[in-house]
Amino acid sequence: MKHIVDNVNKLELTFKTIDLEGRIPGTDSIEFLSVEEPYREGRRYSPFVRVRYALNGVKQDKAFPLDVDKGIFLSIDDNVLEEKLRPIASKIVEILQEHAAQ
């Protein structure tokens, strides 16, 4: 778990990390590594998570934002990439639901 203090909004969030390596099929160039879920005071803070990934084998500093409630990636400006990621988003949501049930 990673603990972050957001001084702008005066929030203290803890991020739970769920490993995705080998559990989600990638695309030609993208490998999915982990999901970071924000928690505040022991409860999931929002429906949004960050999906960490590697591009052409290089781990990226940025993450794909995912709306868990809707089962879609956000802020994907490439229509072809968005289409490729759509089925992957639902698989990540399934993993998060399984993880929450444990």
Backbone as a ProteinNet text record, in pm:
[ID]
protein_1_A
[PRIMARY]
MKHIVDNVNKLELTFKTIDLEGRIPGTDSIEFLSVEEPYREGRRYSPFVRVRYALNGVKQDKAFPLDVDKGIFLSIDDNVLEEKLRPIASKIVEILQEHAAQ
[TERTIARY]
83.1	0	87.4	40.2	109.5	19.6	75.6	-0.9	38.1	-61.3	-36.8	-122.6	-63.8	-138.4	-154.2	-277.1	-308.9	-327.2	-224.1	-228.5	-327.6	-354.1	-447.6	-588.9	-632.2	-767.7	-776.8	-664.3	-658	-710.2	-670.1	-711.3	-591.7	-614	-513.6	-568	-501.7	-545.2	-440.4	-489.3	-404.1	-439.9	-338.7	-363.1	-327.4	-426.2	-401.8	-359.3	-257.1	-207.7	-242	-302.5	-338.5	-258.3	-183.2	-96	-178.1	-147.3	-215.5	-124.5	4.6	99	59	43.3	7.5	-139.9	-220.1	-362.8	-451.8	-397.4	-473.5	-397.9	-466.8	-397.5	-365.5	-250.2	-211.8	-249	-202.3	-218.1	-82.1	-66	62.3	178	154.1	262.8	241.5	122.8	90.5	77.9	147.2	136.2	80.9	-21.7	-84.9	-16.5	24.5	107	31.5	-46.2	-114.2	-226.3	-310.1	-418	-396.4	-414.6	-406	-543.9	-598.2	-730.4	-714.6	-779.5	-769.7	-865.9	-813.5	-895	-877	-985.2	-981.2	-1058.3	-994.1	-1054.3	-1111.1	-1038.6	-1075	-1177.3	-1225.2	-1324.8	-1271.3	-1314	-1272.6	-1323.6	-1234.4	-1264.9	-1348.5	-1326.1	-1399.2	-1410.2	-1490.6	-1502.3	-1385.7	-1290.4	-1179.7	-1053.8	-986.5	-860.2	-757.5	-630.7	-523.3	-468.8	-457	-404.5	-263.9	-165.1	-24.6	5.8	92.5	122.3	264.5	310	437.6	407.1	479.4	464.7	593.5	581.1	698	803.2	755.2	844	897.1	859.8	909.5	794.5	812.3	709.7	690.6	564.2	530.4	503	537.3	507.3	358	294.6	151.2	74.9	-53.4	-141	-269	-337.4	-468	-571.6	-652.3	-761.9	-876.5	-935	-1043.8	-1159.7	-1279	-1401	-1454.8	-1443.3	-1482.6	-1633.1	-1710.6	-1856.5	-1906.1	-1846	-1887	-1809.6	-1695.6	-1615	-1548.3	-1505.2	-1440.5	-1314.7	-1219.1	-1102.1	-1142.1	-1083.4	-1110.7	-990.3	-1014.2	-907.3	-822.6	-881.9	-811.7	-852.5	-757.1	-788.2	-778.2	-728.8	-711.3	-825.5	-911	-1028.3	-990.7	-884.3	-841.5	-794.1	-714	-666.8	-783.6	-876.1	-992.8	-1071.9	-1087	-1158.7	-1085.4	-952	-872.2	-881.2	-890.7	-889.4	-1025.9	-1132.2	-1267.3	-1284.6	-1251	-1269.1	-1173.2	-1059.1	-962.1	-1015.1	-1083.4	-1139.1	-1234.7	-1320.4	-1416.6	-1346.2	-1236.8	-1161	-1094.6	-1046.2	-985.8	-1091.9	-1210.5	-1320.9	-1353.8	-1355.8	-1381.3	-1276.2	-1150.3	-1042.5	-1061.6	-1098.4	-1121.3	-1238.7	-1343.2	-1457.7	-1419.3	-1341.3	-1293.2	-1206.5	-1121.2	-1030.9	-1109.3	-1215.1	-1297	-1374.9	-1410.4	-1487.9	-1402.4	-1272.7	-1183.1	-1173.7
-118	0	124.1	224.4	351.1	456.8	537.7	643.2	777.8	856.1	986	1091.3	1207	1320.1	1421.1	1453.6	1552.7	1685.6	1768.6	1895.2	1995	1986.5	2079.4	2055.2	1930.9	1896.8	1852.6	1851.7	1810.9	1668.6	1578.7	1438.8	1350.9	1249.9	1146.9	1020.1	974.5	855.1	745.9	625.2	507.8	434.6	392.6	320.1	173.8	86.4	-57	-93.3	-173.4	-215.8	-361.8	-389.8	-526.3	-563	-669.7	-714.2	-770	-727.4	-776.7	-859	-859.4	-924.4	-1068.9	-1100	-1235.6	-1268.8	-1177.7	-1204.8	-1141.6	-1046	-971.7	-978.7	-1012.9	-1009.8	-865.2	-844.6	-710.7	-686.6	-576.8	-549	-573.1	-533.9	-553.7	-490.2	-372.8	-299.2	-269	-299.3	-263	-388	-384.6	-490.8	-427.1	-487.9	-433.1	-489.3	-400.8	-439	-444.8	-340.1	-335.4	-232.8	-240.9	-144	-81.2	48.4	119.7	174.6	128.8	171.3	270.7	387.4	484.3	450.8	455.4	433.8	551.4	585.8	688.3	636.2	635.6	587.8	447	361.8	221.1	188.2	286.8	262.7	311.7	242.8	288.1	429.4	517.8	661	702	639.5	679	559.4	572.8	463.1	459.5	550.1	559.2	494.2	416.9	354.4	390.4	365.7	386.7	250.8	229.4	103.9	131.3	72.6	88.5	-7.3	37.4	-42.5	-17.8	-108.5	-92.6	-80.2	6.7	27.7	-19	-118.7	-179	-222.9	-279	-331.8	-230.1	-101.5	2.7	50.6	33.9	78.3	228.7	270.9	411.8	480.1	608.6	686.4	715.2	735.6	761.8	630.7	644.6	528.1	557.8	451	467.8	484	590.3	599.2	508.6	438.2	344.8	374.6	389.5	405.1	264.7	217.5	81	62.9	163.8	152.8	137.1	209.1	202	97	52.3	-47.7	4.6	132.6	191.7	268.4	268.3	353.8	496.8	593.3	734.2	798.7	907.4	989.5	916.6	826.6	761.6	835.3	907.1	991.6	919.2	797.2	720.5	619.6	633.8	546.1	400.1	371.9	233.5	173.4	248.5	200.3	183.1	277.2	267.5	139.2	106.4	-15.4	-140.8	-140.8	-254.6	-269.1	-156	-158.5	-189.5	-172.8	-193.1	-330.9	-442.8	-572.7	-593.8	-528.7	-541.2	-472.4	-359.3	-287.2	-375.4	-448.2	-533.6	-647.7	-698.2	-803.8	-750.1	-626.7	-565.7	-544.6	-501.4	-483.8	-617.6	-726.5	-859.6	-895.4	-868.5	-897.3	-814.7	-687.7	-603.5	-654.8	-701.9	-756.5	-884.1	-970.3	-1092.2	-1057.3	-958.5	-917.7	-860.8	-785.4	-726.3	-833	-941.9	-1048.6	-1134.7	-1124.8	-1209.1	-1157.8
0	0	0	-70.3	-78.7	-16.8	71.6	140.1	80.1	38.5	-23.9	44.5	71.9	125	12.5	-20.7	-122.5	-51	-51.3	22.8	-36.7	-165.1	-228.6	-178.1	-178.1	-136.2	9.3	77.9	219.3	240.3	151.7	161.2	190.5	270.2	290.3	227.6	123.7	52.4	63.4	67.8	62.6	-65.4	-139	-263.3	-245.6	-265.7	-268.2	-409.3	-419.8	-550.3	-572.1	-686.5	-724.4	-848.1	-838.2	-946.9	-1063.1	-1182.7	-1302.7	-1393.5	-1366.6	-1457.3	-1483.3	-1612	-1653	-1638.7	-1585.4	-1564.1	-1670.6	-1743.2	-1843.8	-1976.3	-2084.5	-2213.9	-2251	-2309.4	-2351.5	-2496.3	-2548.2	-2690.3	-2753.9	-2877.5	-2945.1	-2869.5	-2810.8	-2747.1	-2599.2	-2545.5	-2407	-2320.5	-2206.2	-2105.4	-1979.1	-1920.3	-1800.8	-1677.3	-1586.6	-1472.4	-1340.5	-1309.7	-1180.6	-1183.8	-1080.5	-1060.1	-923.3	-915.8	-788.9	-755	-641.4	-595	-480.5	-487.6	-378.4	-263.8	-141.7	-22.3	71.9	140	243.4	362.6	476.1	601.2	583.8	514.9	501.8	395.1	321	216.9	82.7	-22.3	-154.9	-175.3	-216.2	-220.5	-341.7	-454.4	-575.2	-669.2	-774.8	-870.6	-968.9	-953.7	-1048.2	-991.8	-1076.1	-1040.2	-1146.9	-1114.8	-1211.4	-1251.6	-1382.1	-1434.5	-1486.8	-1419.8	-1459.1	-1573.5	-1664	-1782.3	-1831.1	-1916.7	-1986	-2134.7	-2199.9	-2342.9	-2409.7	-2496.6	-2562.6	-2460.3	-2348.2	-2245.4	-2146.5	-2160.7	-2071.7	-1983.2	-1850.3	-1756.2	-1768.6	-1777	-1795.6	-1661.9	-1653.4	-1533.1	-1523.4	-1638.3	-1641.1	-1624.3	-1596.8	-1585	-1662.3	-1705.4	-1767.8	-1657.2	-1658.7	-1562.2	-1607.1	-1511.8	-1540.5	-1447.7	-1504.2	-1425.4	-1400.6	-1278.2	-1243.3	-1255.3	-1215.9	-1222.5	-1366	-1458	-1598.4	-1677.8	-1623.7	-1692.5	-1818.1	-1812.6	-1929.7	-1890.2	-1982.8	-1966.1	-2001.4	-1932.8	-1956.9	-2024.4	-2091.2	-2149.7	-2253.4	-2328.3	-2438.4	-2565.2	-2625.2	-2740	-2874.1	-2873.3	-2996.1	-3006.9	-3108.2	-3122.4	-3140	-3214.4	-3235.5	-3103.7	-3028.7	-2898.5	-2802.4	-2802	-2714.5	-2743.2	-2870.2	-2909.2	-2860.4	-2868.5	-2821.3	-2669.1	-2599.5	-2452.7	-2391.5	-2467.8	-2413.9	-2348.4	-2414.3	-2347.7	-2230.2	-2235.2	-2126.3	-2000.7	-2017.8	-1902.3	-1823.9	-1894.2	-1823.4	-1750.3	-1805.1	-1735.8	-1609.6	-1616	-1497.1	-1389.6	-1429	-1332.8	-1267	-1342.1	-1285.3	-1181.2	-1210.6	-1114.8	-988.2	-1002.8	-884.5	-801.5	-867.4	-794.9	-721	-784.9	-718.8	-598.4	-615.2	-508.2	-389.3	-417.5	-311.5	-234.5	-303.6	-239.9	-146.8	-157.8	-75.2	66.1
[MASK]
++++++++++++++++++++++++++++++++++++++++++++++++++++++++++++++++++++++++++++++++++++++++++++++++++++++

